[in-house]
Amino acid sequence: MNRSDFKQGLKGGAIIALSSAPFGVLFGAVAIDNGLSFLETLLMSATVYAGASQLVGIELFGQRVEPWLVVLSVFAVNFRHILYSAAIAKFVRHYTPLQKALAFFLLVDPQFAEAFRRGESGQGVSFSWYFGFGAVIYVCWSISTMIGAWFGRMIGDPASIGIDILLPVYFLGMVLAFRSRWGFYPIVLASAVASIAAYHTVGSPWHVSIGAAAGVLVATLLPLPAKQEPDAAVSEAEG
């Protein structure tokens, strides 16, 4: 393992870990409020490790719905991870099967965004960097979940103090980070319209997958960006 890349990953992941800690606290508090024990909350956070899906699952647990519906709902919210893994596959082809399995387990939203950015910029996505970046976020997530679960009853209803708004704000910030990319506005607009329409017709959490599918469809239909003409001076030199 390359120590330099690992340390660089730790430093980059530490910033994300601190900013995502409130979500872990929120999940811990919501889980306790919906009847899970302290150990059950920690186990779910450590094994599922997908913030939005964990919150959806917990809310459904509290409503005592059928298990198959909980599983399908979690899958619907996490469907975007299939797109994530496909997008970064070309940057992690050199990983061993075991490394790929660990990489995809750690593939949460900020992990994808930073890995994709590094891959496209030509910096490379070494496993040492990837593991360092993901490990610090995972550990911090588990600790913050423990804090939320321990003090959950003291927090009460998260909505009463505005903590429930953190998740939408977080995802909005992630989306806006890609606003300079080709096709951003029509894709986001299509995804937003489809998601809102699905929310009011089909309901939650299916609006997440439907919105994502609409964005993917528009992205495939949009014409590719025109290639830039080579610099005149370079063309002459080559001639």
PDB file of C-alpha atoms in Angstrom:
ATOM      1  CA  MET A   1       0.000   0.000   0.000  1.00  0.00           C
ATOM      2  CA  ASN A   2       1.308   3.431  -0.971  1.00  0.00           C
ATOM      3  CA  ARG A   3       1.589   5.428   2.275  1.00  0.00           C
ATOM      4  CA  SER A   4       1.613   8.792   0.522  1.00  0.00           C
ATOM      5  CA  ASP A   5      -1.652   8.063  -1.333  1.00  0.00           C
ATOM      6  CA  PHE A   6      -3.175   6.590   1.823  1.00  0.00           C
ATOM      7  CA  LYS A   7      -2.382   9.712   3.859  1.00  0.00           C
ATOM      8  CA  GLN A   8      -3.724  11.915   1.083  1.00  0.00           C
ATOM      9  CA  GLY A   9      -6.941   9.896   1.111  1.00  0.00           C
ATOM     10  CA  LEU A  10      -7.215  10.208   4.889  1.00  0.00           C
ATOM     11  CA  LYS A  11      -6.833  13.977   4.725  1.00  0.00           C
ATOM     12  CA  GLY A  12      -9.443  14.369   1.994  1.00  0.00           C
ATOM     13  CA  GLY A  13     -11.849  11.962   3.651  1.00  0.00           C
ATOM     14  CA  ALA A  14     -11.512  13.640   7.061  1.00  0.00           C
ATOM     15  CA  ILE A  15     -13.157  16.794   5.734  1.00  0.00           C
ATOM     16  CA  ILE A  16     -16.072  14.786   4.346  1.00  0.00           C
ATOM     17  CA  ALA A  17     -16.266  12.727   7.524  1.00  0.00           C
ATOM     18  CA  LEU A  18     -16.737  15.807   9.686  1.00  0.00           C
ATOM     19  CA  SER A  19     -19.366  17.281   7.380  1.00  0.00           C
ATOM     20  CA  SER A  20     -21.315  14.004   7.230  1.00  0.00           C
ATOM     21  CA  ALA A  21     -21.204  13.410  10.999  1.00  0.00           C
ATOM     22  CA  PRO A  22     -24.547  15.208  11.583  1.00  0.00           C
ATOM     23  CA  PHE A  23     -26.239  12.687   9.292  1.00  0.00           C
ATOM     24  CA  GLY A  24     -24.868   9.840  11.378  1.00  0.00           C
ATOM     25  CA  VAL A  25     -26.155  11.505  14.535  1.00  0.00           C
ATOM     26  CA  LEU A  26     -29.516  12.024  12.828  1.00  0.00           C
ATOM     27  CA  PHE A  27     -29.737   8.374  11.823  1.00  0.00           C
ATOM     28  CA  GLY A  28     -28.847   7.194  15.320  1.00  0.00           C
ATOM     29  CA  ALA A  29     -31.519   9.428  16.848  1.00  0.00           C
ATOM     30  CA  VAL A  30     -34.190   8.410  14.315  1.00  0.00           C
ATOM     31  CA  ALA A  31     -33.362   4.716  14.725  1.00  0.00           C
ATOM     32  CA  ILE A  32     -33.809   4.856  18.494  1.00  0.00           C
ATOM     33  CA  ASP A  33     -37.004   6.871  18.060  1.00  0.00           C
ATOM     34  CA  ASN A  34     -38.379   4.123  15.780  1.00  0.00           C
ATOM     35  CA  GLY A  35     -37.755   1.326  18.252  1.00  0.00           C
ATOM     36  CA  LEU A  36     -34.310  -0.068  17.405  1.00  0.00           C
ATOM     37  CA  SER A  37     -31.956  -0.888  20.252  1.00  0.00           C
ATOM     38  CA  PHE A  38     -28.537   0.704  20.608  1.00  0.00           C
ATOM     39  CA  LEU A  39     -26.754  -2.413  19.251  1.00  0.00           C
ATOM     40  CA  GLU A  40     -29.250  -2.867  16.398  1.00  0.00           C
ATOM     41  CA  THR A  41     -28.672   0.737  15.347  1.00  0.00           C
ATOM     42  CA  LEU A  42     -24.895   0.301  15.288  1.00  0.00           C
ATOM     43  CA  LEU A  43     -25.167  -2.993  13.400  1.00  0.00           C
ATOM     44  CA  MET A  44     -27.398  -1.517  10.706  1.00  0.00           C
ATOM     45  CA  SER A  45     -25.129   1.478  10.260  1.00  0.00           C
ATOM     46  CA  ALA A  46     -22.033  -0.732  10.042  1.00  0.00           C
ATOM     47  CA  THR A  47     -23.469  -3.230   7.543  1.00  0.00           C
ATOM     48  CA  VAL A  48     -25.867  -1.237   5.361  1.00  0.00           C
ATOM     49  CA  TYR A  49     -23.700   1.914   5.357  1.00  0.00           C
ATOM     50  CA  ALA A  50     -25.886   4.057   3.108  1.00  0.00           C
ATOM     51  CA  GLY A  51     -27.239   7.122   4.881  1.00  0.00           C
ATOM     52  CA  ALA A  52     -30.329   7.907   2.816  1.00  0.00           C
ATOM     53  CA  SER A  53     -31.333   4.248   2.543  1.00  0.00           C
ATOM     54  CA  GLN A  54     -30.828   3.733   6.255  1.00  0.00           C
ATOM     55  CA  LEU A  55     -33.168   6.615   7.039  1.00  0.00           C
ATOM     56  CA  VAL A  56     -35.799   5.323   4.610  1.00  0.00           C
ATOM     57  CA  GLY A  57     -35.541   1.829   6.067  1.00  0.00           C
ATOM     58  CA  ILE A  58     -35.833   3.099   9.616  1.00  0.00           C
ATOM     59  CA  GLU A  59     -38.932   5.142   8.821  1.00  0.00           C
ATOM     60  CA  LEU A  60     -40.556   2.058   7.292  1.00  0.00           C
ATOM     61  CA  PHE A  61     -39.564  -0.075  10.283  1.00  0.00           C
ATOM     62  CA  GLY A  62     -41.424   2.393  12.463  1.00  0.00           C
ATOM     63  CA  GLN A  63     -44.557   1.962  10.347  1.00  0.00           C
ATOM     64  CA  ARG A  64     -44.337  -1.847  10.653  1.00  0.00           C
ATOM     65  CA  VAL A  65     -44.682  -2.518   6.927  1.00  0.00           C
ATOM     66  CA  GLU A  66     -43.884  -5.832   5.227  1.00  0.00           C
ATOM     67  CA  PRO A  67     -40.142  -6.745   5.075  1.00  0.00           C
ATOM     68  CA  TRP A  68     -40.173  -7.099   1.278  1.00  0.00           C
ATOM     69  CA  LEU A  69     -41.397  -3.521   0.949  1.00  0.00           C
ATOM     70  CA  VAL A  70     -38.571  -2.299   3.164  1.00  0.00           C
ATOM     71  CA  VAL A  71     -36.025  -4.132   0.994  1.00  0.00           C
ATOM     72  CA  LEU A  72     -37.491  -2.784  -2.247  1.00  0.00           C
ATOM     73  CA  SER A  73     -37.641   0.751  -0.858  1.00  0.00           C
ATOM     74  CA  VAL A  74     -33.997   0.618   0.205  1.00  0.00           C
ATOM     75  CA  PHE A  75     -33.092  -0.723  -3.241  1.00  0.00           C
ATOM     76  CA  ALA A  76     -34.993   2.112  -4.905  1.00  0.00           C
ATOM     77  CA  VAL A  77     -33.079   4.739  -2.955  1.00  0.00           C
ATOM     78  CA  ASN A  78     -29.750   2.990  -3.479  1.00  0.00           C
ATOM     79  CA  PHE A  79     -30.297   2.424  -7.198  1.00  0.00           C
ATOM     80  CA  ARG A  80     -28.040   5.388  -7.898  1.00  0.00           C
ATOM     81  CA  HIS A  81     -25.098   3.327  -6.619  1.00  0.00           C
ATOM     82  CA  ILE A  82     -25.412   1.093  -9.677  1.00  0.00           C
ATOM     83  CA  LEU A  83     -24.808   4.184 -11.789  1.00  0.00           C
ATOM     84  CA  TYR A  84     -21.959   5.247  -9.506  1.00  0.00           C
ATOM     85  CA  SER A  85     -20.160   1.915  -9.833  1.00  0.00           C
ATOM     86  CA  ALA A  86     -20.569   1.920 -13.613  1.00  0.00           C
ATOM     87  CA  ALA A  87     -19.166   5.459 -13.837  1.00  0.00           C
ATOM     88  CA  ILE A  88     -15.968   4.720 -11.876  1.00  0.00           C
ATOM     89  CA  ALA A  89     -15.452   1.157 -13.165  1.00  0.00           C
ATOM     90  CA  LYS A  90     -12.879   2.317 -15.713  1.00  0.00           C
ATOM     91  CA  PHE A  91     -10.802   3.923 -12.953  1.00  0.00           C
ATOM     92  CA  VAL A  92     -10.664   0.842 -10.705  1.00  0.00           C
ATOM     93  CA  ARG A  93     -10.077  -1.924 -13.239  1.00  0.00           C
ATOM     94  CA  HIS A  94      -6.617  -2.555 -11.806  1.00  0.00           C
ATOM     95  CA  TYR A  95      -8.044  -3.465  -8.364  1.00  0.00           C
ATOM     96  CA  THR A  96      -8.062  -7.096  -7.277  1.00  0.00           C
ATOM     97  CA  PRO A  97     -11.503  -8.731  -6.820  1.00  0.00           C
ATOM     98  CA  LEU A  98     -11.216  -8.315  -3.050  1.00  0.00           C
ATOM     99  CA  GLN A  99     -10.242  -4.659  -3.423  1.00  0.00           C
ATOM    100  CA  LYS A 100     -13.185  -4.065  -5.767  1.00  0.00           C
ATOM    101  CA  ALA A 101     -15.575  -5.649  -3.264  1.00  0.00           C
ATOM    102  CA  LEU A 102     -14.299  -3.358  -0.511  1.00  0.00           C
ATOM    103  CA  ALA A 103     -14.290  -0.356  -2.842  1.00  0.00           C
ATOM    104  CA  PHE A 104     -17.939  -0.818  -3.779  1.00  0.00           C
ATOM    105  CA  PHE A 105     -18.921  -1.292  -0.134  1.00  0.00           C
ATOM    106  CA  LEU A 106     -17.345   2.091   0.635  1.00  0.00           C
ATOM    107  CA  LEU A 107     -18.944   3.711  -2.440  1.00  0.00           C
ATOM    108  CA  VAL A 108     -21.081   6.370  -0.808  1.00  0.00           C
ATOM    109  CA  ASP A 109     -21.952   9.671  -2.480  1.00  0.00           C
ATOM    110  CA  PRO A 110     -18.870  11.747  -1.571  1.00  0.00           C
ATOM    111  CA  GLN A 111     -16.601   8.763  -2.309  1.00  0.00           C
ATOM    112  CA  PHE A 112     -18.015   8.563  -5.816  1.00  0.00           C
ATOM    113  CA  ALA A 113     -17.822  12.300  -6.434  1.00  0.00           C
ATOM    114  CA  GLU A 114     -14.164  12.566  -5.411  1.00  0.00           C
ATOM    115  CA  ALA A 115     -13.077   9.320  -7.097  1.00  0.00           C
ATOM    116  CA  PHE A 116     -14.766  10.348 -10.340  1.00  0.00           C
ATOM    117  CA  ARG A 117     -13.198  13.804 -10.168  1.00  0.00           C
ATOM    118  CA  ARG A 118      -9.730  12.351  -9.617  1.00  0.00           C
ATOM    119  CA  GLY A 119     -10.171   9.814 -12.388  1.00  0.00           C
ATOM    120  CA  GLU A 120     -11.300  12.358 -14.943  1.00  0.00           C
ATOM    121  CA  SER A 121      -8.548  14.818 -13.998  1.00  0.00           C
ATOM    122  CA  GLY A 122      -5.890  12.190 -14.642  1.00  0.00           C
ATOM    123  CA  GLN A 123      -4.708  11.940 -11.027  1.00  0.00           C
ATOM    124  CA  GLY A 124      -5.579   8.275 -10.870  1.00  0.00           C
ATOM    125  CA  VAL A 125      -7.614   6.360  -8.325  1.00  0.00           C
ATOM    126  CA  SER A 126      -5.158   4.137  -6.484  1.00  0.00           C
ATOM    127  CA  PHE A 127      -6.551   1.673  -3.969  1.00  0.00           C
ATOM    128  CA  SER A 128      -4.396   3.211  -1.227  1.00  0.00           C
ATOM    129  CA  TRP A 129      -6.010   6.611  -1.752  1.00  0.00           C
ATOM    130  CA  TYR A 130      -9.490   5.143  -2.188  1.00  0.00           C
ATOM    131  CA  PHE A 131      -9.277   3.053   0.982  1.00  0.00           C
ATOM    132  CA  GLY A 132      -7.859   5.903   3.058  1.00  0.00           C
ATOM    133  CA  PHE A 133     -10.574   8.270   1.868  1.00  0.00           C
ATOM    134  CA  GLY A 134     -13.366   5.776   2.475  1.00  0.00           C
ATOM    135  CA  ALA A 135     -12.115   4.320   5.767  1.00  0.00           C
ATOM    136  CA  VAL A 136     -12.069   7.610   7.657  1.00  0.00           C
ATOM    137  CA  ILE A 137     -15.620   8.416   6.495  1.00  0.00           C
ATOM    138  CA  TYR A 138     -16.835   4.954   7.499  1.00  0.00           C
ATOM    139  CA  VAL A 139     -15.293   5.129  10.976  1.00  0.00           C
ATOM    140  CA  CYS A 140     -16.633   8.631  11.586  1.00  0.00           C
ATOM    141  CA  TRP A 141     -20.083   7.560  10.364  1.00  0.00           C
ATOM    142  CA  SER A 142     -20.129   4.663  12.813  1.00  0.00           C
ATOM    143  CA  ILE A 143     -19.014   6.852  15.718  1.00  0.00           C
ATOM    144  CA  SER A 144     -21.540   9.586  14.937  1.00  0.00           C
ATOM    145  CA  THR A 145     -24.286   6.949  14.685  1.00  0.00           C
ATOM    146  CA  MET A 146     -23.290   5.718  18.131  1.00  0.00           C
ATOM    147  CA  ILE A 147     -23.511   9.258  19.508  1.00  0.00           C
ATOM    148  CA  GLY A 148     -26.927   9.796  17.936  1.00  0.00           C
ATOM    149  CA  ALA A 149     -28.191   6.474  19.259  1.00  0.00           C
ATOM    150  CA  TRP A 150     -26.845   7.133  22.760  1.00  0.00           C
ATOM    151  CA  PHE A 151     -28.337  10.612  23.035  1.00  0.00           C
ATOM    152  CA  GLY A 152     -31.292  10.000  20.675  1.00  0.00           C
ATOM    153  CA  ARG A 153     -33.958  10.211  23.326  1.00  0.00           C
ATOM    154  CA  MET A 154     -32.577  13.565  24.448  1.00  0.00           C
ATOM    155  CA  ILE A 155     -32.859  14.962  20.912  1.00  0.00           C
ATOM    156  CA  GLY A 156     -36.498  13.961  20.465  1.00  0.00           C
ATOM    157  CA  ASP A 157     -38.091  14.688  17.095  1.00  0.00           C
ATOM    158  CA  PRO A 158     -35.239  15.716  14.695  1.00  0.00           C
ATOM    159  CA  ALA A 159     -37.676  17.818  12.648  1.00  0.00           C
ATOM    160  CA  SER A 160     -38.394  20.005  15.661  1.00  0.00           C
ATOM    161  CA  ILE A 161     -34.837  21.376  15.608  1.00  0.00           C
ATOM    162  CA  GLY A 162     -34.422  21.359  11.829  1.00  0.00           C
ATOM    163  CA  ILE A 163     -31.939  18.468  11.571  1.00  0.00           C
ATOM    164  CA  ASP A 164     -34.129  16.752   8.983  1.00  0.00           C
ATOM    165  CA  ILE A 165     -33.181  19.396   6.396  1.00  0.00           C
ATOM    166  CA  LEU A 166     -29.512  18.368   6.443  1.00  0.00           C
ATOM    167  CA  LEU A 167     -29.855  15.475   4.008  1.00  0.00           C
ATOM    168  CA  PRO A 168     -31.564  17.440   1.182  1.00  0.00           C
ATOM    169  CA  VAL A 169     -29.050  20.281   1.569  1.00  0.00           C
ATOM    170  CA  TYR A 170     -26.176  17.812   1.421  1.00  0.00           C
ATOM    171  CA  PHE A 171     -27.389  16.220  -1.813  1.00  0.00           C
ATOM    172  CA  LEU A 172     -28.086  19.625  -3.344  1.00  0.00           C
ATOM    173  CA  GLY A 173     -24.501  20.646  -2.666  1.00  0.00           C
ATOM    174  CA  MET A 174     -23.209  17.477  -4.319  1.00  0.00           C
ATOM    175  CA  VAL A 175     -25.331  18.029  -7.420  1.00  0.00           C
ATOM    176  CA  LEU A 176     -24.259  21.664  -7.779  1.00  0.00           C
ATOM    177  CA  ALA A 177     -20.607  20.604  -7.696  1.00  0.00           C
ATOM    178  CA  PHE A 178     -21.151  19.147 -11.201  1.00  0.00           C
ATOM    179  CA  ARG A 179     -22.880  22.229 -12.628  1.00  0.00           C
ATOM    180  CA  SER A 180     -20.003  23.042 -15.017  1.00  0.00           C
ATOM    181  CA  ARG A 181     -20.269  19.667 -16.749  1.00  0.00           C
ATOM    182  CA  TRP A 182     -21.855  19.180 -20.169  1.00  0.00           C
ATOM    183  CA  GLY A 183     -25.636  18.704 -20.121  1.00  0.00           C
ATOM    184  CA  PHE A 184     -25.986  19.519 -16.427  1.00  0.00           C
ATOM    185  CA  TYR A 185     -29.058  21.763 -16.593  1.00  0.00           C
ATOM    186  CA  PRO A 186     -31.361  19.741 -18.902  1.00  0.00           C
ATOM    187  CA  ILE A 187     -30.454  16.516 -17.083  1.00  0.00           C
ATOM    188  CA  VAL A 188     -31.069  17.977 -13.631  1.00  0.00           C
ATOM    189  CA  LEU A 189     -34.280  19.659 -14.782  1.00  0.00           C
ATOM    190  CA  ALA A 190     -35.645  16.407 -16.232  1.00  0.00           C
ATOM    191  CA  SER A 191     -34.661  14.492 -13.109  1.00  0.00           C
ATOM    192  CA  ALA A 192     -36.240  17.088 -10.808  1.00  0.00           C
ATOM    193  CA  VAL A 193     -39.529  17.267 -12.733  1.00  0.00           C
ATOM    194  CA  ALA A 194     -39.835  13.483 -12.947  1.00  0.00           C
ATOM    195  CA  SER A 195     -38.964  13.070  -9.276  1.00  0.00           C
ATOM    196  CA  ILE A 196     -41.533  15.642  -8.121  1.00  0.00           C
ATOM    197  CA  ALA A 197     -44.232  14.161 -10.367  1.00  0.00           C
ATOM    198  CA  ALA A 198     -43.450  10.648  -9.111  1.00  0.00           C
ATOM    199  CA  TYR A 199     -43.501  11.806  -5.495  1.00  0.00           C
ATOM    200  CA  HIS A 200     -47.054  13.108  -5.894  1.00  0.00           C
ATOM    201  CA  THR A 201     -48.275  10.100  -7.881  1.00  0.00           C
ATOM    202  CA  VAL A 202     -46.296   6.954  -7.030  1.00  0.00           C
ATOM    203  CA  GLY A 203     -44.970   8.172  -3.694  1.00  0.00           C
ATOM    204  CA  SER A 204     -41.744   7.857  -1.713  1.00  0.00           C
ATOM    205  CA  PRO A 205     -39.130   6.392  -2.039  1.00  0.00           C
ATOM    206  CA  TRP A 206     -39.775   5.438  -5.671  1.00  0.00           C
ATOM    207  CA  HIS A 207     -39.496   9.049  -6.804  1.00  0.00           C
ATOM    208  CA  VAL A 208     -35.726   8.803  -6.241  1.00  0.00           C
ATOM    209  CA  SER A 209     -35.203   6.011  -8.780  1.00  0.00           C
ATOM    210  CA  ILE A 210     -37.726   7.453 -11.236  1.00  0.00           C
ATOM    211  CA  GLY A 211     -36.011  10.845 -11.112  1.00  0.00           C
ATOM    212  CA  ALA A 212     -32.627   9.207 -11.656  1.00  0.00           C
ATOM    213  CA  ALA A 213     -33.952   7.181 -14.601  1.00  0.00           C
ATOM    214  CA  ALA A 214     -35.354  10.333 -16.211  1.00  0.00           C
ATOM    215  CA  GLY A 215     -31.994  12.068 -15.883  1.00  0.00           C
ATOM    216  CA  VAL A 216     -30.182   9.083 -17.420  1.00  0.00           C
ATOM    217  CA  LEU A 217     -32.669   8.984 -20.304  1.00  0.00           C
ATOM    218  CA  VAL A 218     -32.178  12.664 -21.107  1.00  0.00           C
ATOM    219  CA  ALA A 219     -28.393  12.236 -20.885  1.00  0.00           C
ATOM    220  CA  THR A 220     -28.496   9.448 -23.482  1.00  0.00           C
ATOM    221  CA  LEU A 221     -30.689  11.500 -25.827  1.00  0.00           C
ATOM    222  CA  LEU A 222     -28.626  14.684 -25.690  1.00  0.00           C
ATOM    223  CA  PRO A 223     -26.141  15.153 -28.540  1.00  0.00           C
ATOM    224  CA  LEU A 224     -22.514  14.752 -27.568  1.00  0.00           C
ATOM    225  CA  PRO A 225     -20.558  18.006 -27.126  1.00  0.00           C
ATOM    226  CA  ALA A 226     -18.734  19.139 -30.230  1.00  0.00           C
ATOM    227  CA  LYS A 227     -15.019  18.431 -30.203  1.00  0.00           C
ATOM    228  CA  GLN A 228     -12.854  21.516 -29.977  1.00  0.00           C
ATOM    229  CA  GLU A 229     -10.907  22.380 -33.080  1.00  0.00           C
ATOM    230  CA  PRO A 230      -7.150  21.933 -32.655  1.00  0.00           C
ATOM    231  CA  ASP A 231      -5.143  25.088 -32.183  1.00  0.00           C
ATOM    232  CA  ALA A 232      -4.130  26.612 -35.485  1.00  0.00           C
ATOM    233  CA  ALA A 233      -0.507  26.917 -34.479  1.00  0.00           C
ATOM    234  CA  VAL A 234      -0.351  23.297 -33.455  1.00  0.00           C
ATOM    235  CA  SER A 235      -1.969  22.255 -36.739  1.00  0.00           C
ATOM    236  CA  GLU A 236       0.592  24.198 -38.733  1.00  0.00           C
ATOM    237  CA  ALA A 237       3.460  22.732 -36.728  1.00  0.00           C
ATOM    238  CA  GLU A 238       2.200  19.235 -37.343  1.00  0.00           C
ATOM    239  CA  GLY A 239       1.803  19.994 -41.029  1.00  0.00           C
TER     240      GLY A 239
END
